[in-house]
Every structure is written in structure tokens, then in C-alpha cells.
Short mmCIF file of C-alpha atoms and ligand atoms in Angstrom, two decimals:
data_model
loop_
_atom_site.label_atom_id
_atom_site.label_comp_id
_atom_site.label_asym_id
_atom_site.label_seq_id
_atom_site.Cartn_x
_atom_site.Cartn_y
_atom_site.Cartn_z
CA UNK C 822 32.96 7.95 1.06
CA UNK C 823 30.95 4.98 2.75
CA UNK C 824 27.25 4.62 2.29
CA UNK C 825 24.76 3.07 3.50
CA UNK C 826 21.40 1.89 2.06
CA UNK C 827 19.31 -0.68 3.85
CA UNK C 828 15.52 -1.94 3.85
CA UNK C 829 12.98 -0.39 6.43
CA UNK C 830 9.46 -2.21 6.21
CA UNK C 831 6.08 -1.08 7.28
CA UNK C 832 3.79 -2.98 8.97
CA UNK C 833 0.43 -2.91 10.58
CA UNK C 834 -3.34 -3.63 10.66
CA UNK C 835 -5.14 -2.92 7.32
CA UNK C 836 -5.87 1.13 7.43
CA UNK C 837 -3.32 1.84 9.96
CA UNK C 838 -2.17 4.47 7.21
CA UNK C 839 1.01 2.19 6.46
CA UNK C 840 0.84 3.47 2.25
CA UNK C 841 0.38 7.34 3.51
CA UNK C 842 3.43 7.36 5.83
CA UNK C 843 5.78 5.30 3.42
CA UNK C 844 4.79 8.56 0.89
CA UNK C 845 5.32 10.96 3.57
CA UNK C 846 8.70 9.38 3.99
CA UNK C 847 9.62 9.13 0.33
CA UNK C 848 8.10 12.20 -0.25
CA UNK C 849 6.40 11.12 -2.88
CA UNK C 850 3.47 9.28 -3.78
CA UNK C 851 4.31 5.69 -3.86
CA UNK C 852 1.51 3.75 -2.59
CA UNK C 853 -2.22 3.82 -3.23
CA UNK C 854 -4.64 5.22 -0.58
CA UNK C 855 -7.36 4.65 0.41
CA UNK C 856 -10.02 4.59 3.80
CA UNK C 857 -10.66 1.34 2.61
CA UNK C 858 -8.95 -1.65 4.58
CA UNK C 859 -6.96 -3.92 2.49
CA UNK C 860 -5.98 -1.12 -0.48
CA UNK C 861 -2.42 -2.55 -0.14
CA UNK C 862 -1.97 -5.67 -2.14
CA UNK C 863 1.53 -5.80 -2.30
CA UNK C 864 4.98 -5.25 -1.57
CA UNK C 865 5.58 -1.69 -2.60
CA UNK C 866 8.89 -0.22 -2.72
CA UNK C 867 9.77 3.80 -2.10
CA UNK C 868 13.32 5.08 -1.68
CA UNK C 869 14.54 8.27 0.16
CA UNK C 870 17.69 9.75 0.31
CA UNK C 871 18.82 11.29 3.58
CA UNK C 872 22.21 12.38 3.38
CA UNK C 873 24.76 9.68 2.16
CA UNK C 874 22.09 7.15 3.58
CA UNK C 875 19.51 5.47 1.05
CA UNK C 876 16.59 4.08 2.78
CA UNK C 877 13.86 1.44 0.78
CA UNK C 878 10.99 1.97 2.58
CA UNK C 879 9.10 -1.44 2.18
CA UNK C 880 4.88 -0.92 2.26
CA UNK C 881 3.09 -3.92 2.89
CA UNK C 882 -0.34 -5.02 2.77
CA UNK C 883 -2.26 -4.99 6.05
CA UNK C 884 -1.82 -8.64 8.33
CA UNK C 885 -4.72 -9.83 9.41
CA UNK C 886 -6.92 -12.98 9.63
CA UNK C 887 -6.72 -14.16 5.98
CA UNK C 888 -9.49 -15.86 4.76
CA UNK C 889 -9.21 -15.87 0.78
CA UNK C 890 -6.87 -17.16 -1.40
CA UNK C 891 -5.68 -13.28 -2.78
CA UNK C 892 -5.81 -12.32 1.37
CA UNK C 893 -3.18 -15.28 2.47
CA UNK C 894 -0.79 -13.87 -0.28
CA UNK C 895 -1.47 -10.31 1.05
CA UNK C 896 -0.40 -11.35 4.26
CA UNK C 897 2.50 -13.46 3.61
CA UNK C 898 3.66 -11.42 1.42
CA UNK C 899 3.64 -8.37 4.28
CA UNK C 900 6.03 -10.85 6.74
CA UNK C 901 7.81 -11.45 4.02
CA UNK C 902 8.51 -7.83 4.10
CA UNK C 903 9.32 -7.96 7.49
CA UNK C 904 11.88 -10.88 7.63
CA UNK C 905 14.08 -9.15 5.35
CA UNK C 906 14.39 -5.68 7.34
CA UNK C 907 16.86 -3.66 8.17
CA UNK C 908 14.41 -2.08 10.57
CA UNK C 909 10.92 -2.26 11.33
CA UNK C 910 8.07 0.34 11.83
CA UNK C 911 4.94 -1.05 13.71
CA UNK C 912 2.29 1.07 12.44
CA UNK C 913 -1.08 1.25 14.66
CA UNK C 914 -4.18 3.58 14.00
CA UNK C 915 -3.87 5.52 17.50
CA UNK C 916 -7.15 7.37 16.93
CA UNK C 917 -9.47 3.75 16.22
CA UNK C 918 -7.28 2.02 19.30
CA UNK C 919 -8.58 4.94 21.44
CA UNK C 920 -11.89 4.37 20.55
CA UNK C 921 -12.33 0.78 20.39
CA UNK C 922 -9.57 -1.54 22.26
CA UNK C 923 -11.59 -4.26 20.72
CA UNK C 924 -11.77 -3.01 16.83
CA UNK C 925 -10.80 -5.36 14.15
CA UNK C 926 -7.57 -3.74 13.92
CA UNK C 927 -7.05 -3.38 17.72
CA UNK C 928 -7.11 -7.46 17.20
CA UNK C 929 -4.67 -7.92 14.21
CA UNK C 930 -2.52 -5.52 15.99
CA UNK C 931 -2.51 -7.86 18.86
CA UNK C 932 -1.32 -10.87 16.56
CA UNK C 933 1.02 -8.73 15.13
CA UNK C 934 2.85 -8.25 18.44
CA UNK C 935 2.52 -11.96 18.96
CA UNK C 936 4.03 -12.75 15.33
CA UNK C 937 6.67 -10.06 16.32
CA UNK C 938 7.89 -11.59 19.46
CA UNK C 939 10.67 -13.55 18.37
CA UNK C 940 11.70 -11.49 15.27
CA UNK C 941 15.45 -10.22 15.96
CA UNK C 942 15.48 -6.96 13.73
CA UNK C 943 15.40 -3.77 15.65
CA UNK C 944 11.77 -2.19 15.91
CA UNK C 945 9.94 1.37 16.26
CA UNK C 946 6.20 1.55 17.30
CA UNK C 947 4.58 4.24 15.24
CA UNK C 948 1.08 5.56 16.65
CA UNK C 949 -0.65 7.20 13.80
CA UNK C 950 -3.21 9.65 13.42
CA UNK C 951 -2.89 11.57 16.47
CA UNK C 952 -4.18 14.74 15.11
CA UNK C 953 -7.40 15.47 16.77
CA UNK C 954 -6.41 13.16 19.37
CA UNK C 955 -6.12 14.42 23.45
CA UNK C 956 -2.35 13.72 24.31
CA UNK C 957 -3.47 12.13 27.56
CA UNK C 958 -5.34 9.29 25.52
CA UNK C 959 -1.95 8.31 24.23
CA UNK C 960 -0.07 7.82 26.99
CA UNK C 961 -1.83 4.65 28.40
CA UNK C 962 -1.60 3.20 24.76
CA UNK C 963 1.58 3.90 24.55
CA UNK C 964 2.60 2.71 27.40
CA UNK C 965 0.43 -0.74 27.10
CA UNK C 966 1.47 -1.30 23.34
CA UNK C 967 5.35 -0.36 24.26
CA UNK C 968 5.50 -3.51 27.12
CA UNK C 969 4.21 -6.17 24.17
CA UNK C 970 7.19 -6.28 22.44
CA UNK C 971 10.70 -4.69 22.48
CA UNK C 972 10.06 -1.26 20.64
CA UNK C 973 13.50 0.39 20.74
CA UNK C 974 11.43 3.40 20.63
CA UNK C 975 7.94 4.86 20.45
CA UNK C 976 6.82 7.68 17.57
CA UNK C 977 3.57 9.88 17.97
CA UNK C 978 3.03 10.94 13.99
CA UNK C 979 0.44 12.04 11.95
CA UNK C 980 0.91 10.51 8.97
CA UNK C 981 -1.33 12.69 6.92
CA UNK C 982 0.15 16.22 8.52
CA UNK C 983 3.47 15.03 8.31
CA UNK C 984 3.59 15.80 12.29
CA UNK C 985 6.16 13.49 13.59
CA UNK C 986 7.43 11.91 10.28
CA UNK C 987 11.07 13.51 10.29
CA UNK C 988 11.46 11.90 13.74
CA UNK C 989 10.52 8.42 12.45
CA UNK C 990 12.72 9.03 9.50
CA UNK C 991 16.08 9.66 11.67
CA UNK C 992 15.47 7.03 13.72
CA UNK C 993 15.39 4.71 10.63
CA UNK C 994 18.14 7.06 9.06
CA UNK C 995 20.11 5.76 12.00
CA UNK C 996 19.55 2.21 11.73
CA UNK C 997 20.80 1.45 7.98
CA UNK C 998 23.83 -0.47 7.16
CA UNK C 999 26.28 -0.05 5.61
CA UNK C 1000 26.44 -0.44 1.78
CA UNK C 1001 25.92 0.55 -2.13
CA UNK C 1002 22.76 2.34 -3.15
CA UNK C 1003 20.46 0.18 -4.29
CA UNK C 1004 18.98 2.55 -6.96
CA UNK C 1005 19.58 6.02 -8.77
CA UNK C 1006 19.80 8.57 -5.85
CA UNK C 1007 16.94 10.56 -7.76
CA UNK C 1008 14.51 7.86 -7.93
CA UNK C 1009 11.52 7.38 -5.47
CA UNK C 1010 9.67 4.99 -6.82
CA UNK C 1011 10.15 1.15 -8.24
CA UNK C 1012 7.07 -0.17 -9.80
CA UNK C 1013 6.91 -0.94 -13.56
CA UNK C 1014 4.93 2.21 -15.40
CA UNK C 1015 1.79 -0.51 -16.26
CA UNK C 1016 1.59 -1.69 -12.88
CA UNK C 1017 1.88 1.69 -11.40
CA UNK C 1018 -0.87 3.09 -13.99
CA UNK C 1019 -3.20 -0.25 -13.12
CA UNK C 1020 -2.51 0.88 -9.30
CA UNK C 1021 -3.56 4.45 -9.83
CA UNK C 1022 -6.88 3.71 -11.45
CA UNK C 1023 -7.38 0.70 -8.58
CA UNK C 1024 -6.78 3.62 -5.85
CA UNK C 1025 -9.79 5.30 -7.84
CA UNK C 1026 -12.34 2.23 -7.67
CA UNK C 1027 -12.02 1.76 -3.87
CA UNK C 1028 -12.30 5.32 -4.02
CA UNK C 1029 -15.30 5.28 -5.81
CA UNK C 1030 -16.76 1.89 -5.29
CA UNK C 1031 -18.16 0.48 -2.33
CA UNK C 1032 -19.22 -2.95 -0.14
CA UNK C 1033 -17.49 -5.91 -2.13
CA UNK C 1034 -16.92 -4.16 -4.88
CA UNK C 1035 -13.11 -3.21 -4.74
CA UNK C 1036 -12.02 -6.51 -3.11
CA UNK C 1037 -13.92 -8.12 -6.65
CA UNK C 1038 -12.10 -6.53 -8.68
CA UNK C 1039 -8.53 -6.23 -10.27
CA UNK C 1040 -6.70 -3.85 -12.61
CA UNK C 1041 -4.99 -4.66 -15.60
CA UNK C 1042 -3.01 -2.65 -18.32
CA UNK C 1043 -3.15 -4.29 -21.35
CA UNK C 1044 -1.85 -1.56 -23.61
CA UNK C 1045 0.74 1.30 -23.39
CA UNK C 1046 1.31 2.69 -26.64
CA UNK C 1047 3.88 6.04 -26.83
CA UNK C 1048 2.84 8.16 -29.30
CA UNK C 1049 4.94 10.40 -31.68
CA UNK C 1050 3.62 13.33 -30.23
CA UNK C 1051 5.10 12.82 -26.81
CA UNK C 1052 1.32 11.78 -25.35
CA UNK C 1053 0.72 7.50 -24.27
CA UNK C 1054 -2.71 5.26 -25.05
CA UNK C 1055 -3.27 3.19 -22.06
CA UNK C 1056 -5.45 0.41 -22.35
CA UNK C 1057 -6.93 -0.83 -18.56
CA UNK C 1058 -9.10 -3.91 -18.04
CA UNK C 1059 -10.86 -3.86 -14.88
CA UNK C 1060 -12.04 -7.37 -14.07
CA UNK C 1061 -15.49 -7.85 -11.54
CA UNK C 1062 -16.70 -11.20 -10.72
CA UNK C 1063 -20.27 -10.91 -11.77
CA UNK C 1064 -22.61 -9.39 -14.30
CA UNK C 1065 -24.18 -7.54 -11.19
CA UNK C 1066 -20.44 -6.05 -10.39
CA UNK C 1067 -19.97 -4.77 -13.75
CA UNK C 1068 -23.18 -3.21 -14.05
CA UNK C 1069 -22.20 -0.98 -11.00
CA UNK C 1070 -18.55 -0.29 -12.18
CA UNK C 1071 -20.27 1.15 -15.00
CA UNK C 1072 -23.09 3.35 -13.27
CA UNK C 1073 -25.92 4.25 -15.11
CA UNK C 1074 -24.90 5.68 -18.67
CA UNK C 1075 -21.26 4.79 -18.00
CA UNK C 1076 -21.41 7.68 -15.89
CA UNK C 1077 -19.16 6.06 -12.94
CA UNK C 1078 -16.34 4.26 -14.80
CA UNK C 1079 -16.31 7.92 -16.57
CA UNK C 1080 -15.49 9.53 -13.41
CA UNK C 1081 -12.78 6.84 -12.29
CA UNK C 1082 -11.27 7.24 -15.89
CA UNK C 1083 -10.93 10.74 -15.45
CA UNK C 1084 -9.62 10.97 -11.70
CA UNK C 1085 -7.14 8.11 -12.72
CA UNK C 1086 -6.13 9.80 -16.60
CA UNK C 1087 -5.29 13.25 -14.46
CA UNK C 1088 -3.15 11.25 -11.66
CA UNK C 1089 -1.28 9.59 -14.88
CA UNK C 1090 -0.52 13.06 -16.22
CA UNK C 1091 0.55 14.42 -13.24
CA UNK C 1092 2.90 11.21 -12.15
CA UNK C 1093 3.85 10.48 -15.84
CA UNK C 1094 4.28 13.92 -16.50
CA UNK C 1095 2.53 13.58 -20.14
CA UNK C 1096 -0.36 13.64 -21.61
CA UNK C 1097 -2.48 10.27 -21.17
CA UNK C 1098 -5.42 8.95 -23.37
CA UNK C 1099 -6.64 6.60 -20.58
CA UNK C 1100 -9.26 3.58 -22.26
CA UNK C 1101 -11.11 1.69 -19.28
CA UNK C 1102 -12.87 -1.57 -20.01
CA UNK C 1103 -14.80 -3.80 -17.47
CA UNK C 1104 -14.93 -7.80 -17.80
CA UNK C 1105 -16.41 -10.12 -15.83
CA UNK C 1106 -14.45 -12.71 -14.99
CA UNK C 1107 -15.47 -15.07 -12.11
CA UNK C 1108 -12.08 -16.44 -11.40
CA UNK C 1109 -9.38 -14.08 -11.64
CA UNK C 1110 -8.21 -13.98 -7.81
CA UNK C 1111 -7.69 -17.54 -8.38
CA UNK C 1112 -5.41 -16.96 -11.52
CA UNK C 1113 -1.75 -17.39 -11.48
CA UNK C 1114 -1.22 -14.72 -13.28
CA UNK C 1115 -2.82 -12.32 -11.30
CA UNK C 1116 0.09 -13.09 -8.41
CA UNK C 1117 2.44 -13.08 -10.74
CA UNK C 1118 1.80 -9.84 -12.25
CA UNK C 1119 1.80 -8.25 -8.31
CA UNK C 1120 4.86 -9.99 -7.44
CA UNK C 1121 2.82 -12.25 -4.60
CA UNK C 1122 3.11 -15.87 -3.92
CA UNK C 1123 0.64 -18.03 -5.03
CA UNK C 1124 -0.53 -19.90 -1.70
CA UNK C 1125 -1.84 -23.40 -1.95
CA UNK C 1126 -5.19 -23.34 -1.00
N1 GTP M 261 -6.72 11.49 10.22
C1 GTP M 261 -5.73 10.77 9.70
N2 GTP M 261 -5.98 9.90 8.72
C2 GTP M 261 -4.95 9.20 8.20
C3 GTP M 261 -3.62 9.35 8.67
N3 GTP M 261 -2.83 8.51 7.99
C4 GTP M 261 -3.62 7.86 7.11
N4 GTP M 261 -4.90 8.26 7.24
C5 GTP M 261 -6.06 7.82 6.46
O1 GTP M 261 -6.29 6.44 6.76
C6 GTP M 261 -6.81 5.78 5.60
C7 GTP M 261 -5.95 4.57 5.30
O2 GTP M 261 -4.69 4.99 4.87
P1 GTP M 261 -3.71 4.04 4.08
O3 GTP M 261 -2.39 4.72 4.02
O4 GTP M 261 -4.32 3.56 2.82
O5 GTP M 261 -3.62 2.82 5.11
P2 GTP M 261 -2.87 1.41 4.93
O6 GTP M 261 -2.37 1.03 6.28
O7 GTP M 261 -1.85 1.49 3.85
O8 GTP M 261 -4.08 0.47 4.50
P3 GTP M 261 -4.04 -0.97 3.75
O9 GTP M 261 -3.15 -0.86 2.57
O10 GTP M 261 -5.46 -1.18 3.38
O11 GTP M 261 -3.57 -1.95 4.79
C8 GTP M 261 -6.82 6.82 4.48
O12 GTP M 261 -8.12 7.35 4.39
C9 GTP M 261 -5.83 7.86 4.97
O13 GTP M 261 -6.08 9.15 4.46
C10 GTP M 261 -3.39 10.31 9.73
O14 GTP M 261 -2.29 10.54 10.20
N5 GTP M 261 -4.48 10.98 10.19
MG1 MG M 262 -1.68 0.45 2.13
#
């Protein structure tokens, strides 16, 4: 029997809701989330099966105007994504276009198209979040977003519901060439276990932590130790950049890096299924967005400058 198994990345302003639609698709929880922009850091893989087809759905960070060194990786690491597509989704928050045609996103969105222009590889628009949203508002979008690039078609979804997300997922179905499975046919997910465990408890801090905070800090696991009775020790660093940072991460009495330990431990149990003794540490350290290790832990490019 022929197969086919190809790459479908997706792409978008920061918060579009790129990470919840790739885990819609999978149909399992890939990607962090968060209503934070820039949750995404980097290239995150999730693979679906749909009938003999395998599809890697490729999550990217969110393009837009970079400004630090971690940001440029961020983004070049999300066209990266893109170049090597089988197929693209353009993913745009519907719901904050509506409201504001001159948001933050509404802009990146606009450079996106522009960065798009010449790019080959056939292309879906995906307007996300509809629910709670007046059809009629989404026709003009549609309409003005569809003429900015060549879409070979357009997708109303709700990422969160799941409205709309088995139509995306044909089209793509449709668009894969042909080929060997890149992976196991029952595997979703394709992150080492310490990365995915330093993601987890990193979806909890921008969860939890506001202003600069999560965009200070990083996630580390140090140690993952499997004990004899079936149960793992995970050791987490979280670095901050300044005394001040880790005095919040804490809260008062330890109370907040408590609660992040414990929302992040019962995500491990659940995903790991096992029981997790989860150890959280803060450090300060001033530079570690400028460490080489850092990218090479998350699989990013270290830019120049
Ligand atoms: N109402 C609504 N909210 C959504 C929908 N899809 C995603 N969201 C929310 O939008 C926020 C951002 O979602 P993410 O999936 O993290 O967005 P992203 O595009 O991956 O963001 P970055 O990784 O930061 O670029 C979260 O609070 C989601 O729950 C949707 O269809 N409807
Ligand atoms: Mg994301």
C-alpha cells in the first residue's frame, strides 16, 4: 500500500491560537498554551494519522517584529518552519481582527502576507476564534485577507471548540505527499520527556506570572531520576533575570512557585502517566537568553546579534 506523510506548518501572529489548533489536530496536547503572546518558543512537532496519511503538524512561534536576541530566533525559527512545508496554514485571530484592524497582530499579520508572497507551497487561511463572533463580521475579513495572497482556500474554525478543525484537517489530509511515515503511527508527540516536562511547568509560569515576568524567564530540567517503584524525581531550574524576578516567582512564603509546582507535577502525571515528585528551584541568572545553550537545548538558531 502507498503512504503518504508530509509536513504541514502553522503560522501566524503571536496568540493567533497556532499551539491550540496544532493539539486540536493531533488530538493531543502538544504545545503549551497560553493567552500570553509569544508562549511558543519553538518548533514543535505533533503527528496525526488520518487514514494511510501521516501528517507532522509543525507549531511555530508567533512572527512578529523581533526585537531581542531569544525573539529573532523565535521568528526565524517559525519561517524556517514554513520553508520546509508540505502545506501551510495561515492562522489569524478573527475575533481581535474584528475588533481592531490596527492591533499588534492585525500588523504582523500584514507582514506575514508580505513575507508570504513569493513562497511557492500551497496555502490555507485559517480564521480562528469565531465562536461568539456575528458571521457577517467575517465575511469582509475574509474576503480582504483572501485577495493578499493566494489562499487555495479559506477555513472559519474555532480552535478551542474544535468547530471547523476536521475541515482544516482534510484539506491538509489532501495535500501530503507521497511517502514513509516518519514516526510510529501511535505517536503524537516528538519532544524529549525533559524538554516536554520543562515546557509544561513554563505553560504554568505564563499562566501564573505576569508583565515581564514569563518572557525573563526559562525552564530547565536538570534531573530525571526513575525510581524502582515505577514513580520519576524531576529536578526544574527556573532561571529570572533579577533578584526582584525571583522574589515574585516565589510569592510570599513560597506560596506561588507552590502552586506552579503543583499545576505542572499533575500535568506530568497525567501526560507521563506516572507518578511525579516534581522539585522547582528559581536562579537568577542575568544572562541566560544570551546563552548558547539555551538555543541549543530548544533546537533554535543562535542569531548574531
Ligand atoms: N475564544 C477562543 N480562544 C482561543 C481559540 N483558540 C485559541 N484561543 C486562546 O487564545 C490564546 C492563545 O492561544 P495559543 O494557542 O497559545 O496561541 P499561539 O498562536 O500558539 O500563541 P504564541 O505561541 O504565543 O504565538 C489562549 O488563551 C487560547 O485559549 C478559539 O478558537 N477561541
Ligand atoms: Mg503557541
Amino acid at each position: 500500500m502507498t503512504t503518504r506523510c508530509g509536513f504541514c506548518a502553522v503560522i501566524g501572529a503571536p496568540n493567533a491560537g497556532k499551539s491550540t489548533l496544532t493539539n486540536a489536530l493531533v488530538g493531543s496536547k502538544v504545545a503549551i498554551v497560553s493567552p500570553k503572546v509569544q508562549t511558543t518558543r519553538m518548533i514543535v512537532k505533533g503527528v496525526a494519522m488520518m487514514g494511510g496519511t501521516q501528517i507532522v503538524f509543525v507549531d511555530t512561534p508567533g512572527i512578529f517584529r523581533p526585537r531581542r536576541r531569544l525573539d529573532r530566533a523565535m521568528v526565524g525559527a517559525a519561517w524556517l518552519g514554513a520553508e520546509d512545508a508540505d502545506a501551510i496554514l495561515l492562522l489569524v485571530d478573527a475575533a481581535d481582527l474584528a475588533a481592531n484592524p490596527n492591533s499588534p497582530a492585525a500588523r504582523d499579520t500584514a507582514a506575514i502576507l508580505e513575507g508570504l508572497k513569493d513562497n511557492e507551497t500551497r496555502k490555507a487561511l485559517v480564521l480562528n476564534k469565531i465562536d461568539g463572533m456575528k458571521r457577517e463580521t467575517l465575511l469582509p475579513l475574509t474576503e480582504k485577507l483572501h485577495s493578499q495572497a493566494s489562499f487555495e482556500d479559506v477555513f472559519l474554525v474555532s480552535a478551542l471548540s474544535g468547530d471547523g478543525v476536521k475541515d482544516v484537517a482534510e484539506w491538509v489530509n489532501a495535500r501530503m505527499p507521497e511517502g514513509p511515515f516518519l514516526y510510529p503511527e501511535d505517536q503524537a508527540a516528538d519532544m524529549p520527556m525533559r524538554l516536554l516536562a520543562a515546557e509544561i511547568t513554563r505553560e504554568k509560569i505564563y499562566h501564573r506570572l505576569h508583565d515581564e515576568l514569563p518572557y525573563a524567564s526559562a525552564v530547565e530540567t536538570e534531573k530525571w531520576e526513575e525510581r524502582k517503584d515505577g514513580s520519576v524525581r524531576i529536578e526544574q531550574v527556573i532561571y529570572v533575570q533579577r533578584e526582584g524576578q525571583k522574589a515574585i516567582a516565589l510569592g510570599k512564603g513560597g506560596q506561588t512557585i507552590k502552586t506552579i509546582g503543583k499545576l505542572a507535577r499533575e500535568e506530568m502525571e497525567q501526560l507521563f502517566d506516572r507518578r511525579v515528585h516534581l522539585f522547582l528551584f528559581v536562579k537568577v541568572n542575568e544572562n541566560w537568553a544570551e546563552s548558547r545553550e539555551y538555543y541549543e537545548q530548544m533546537g533554535l538558531e543562535y542569531p548574531k546579534e
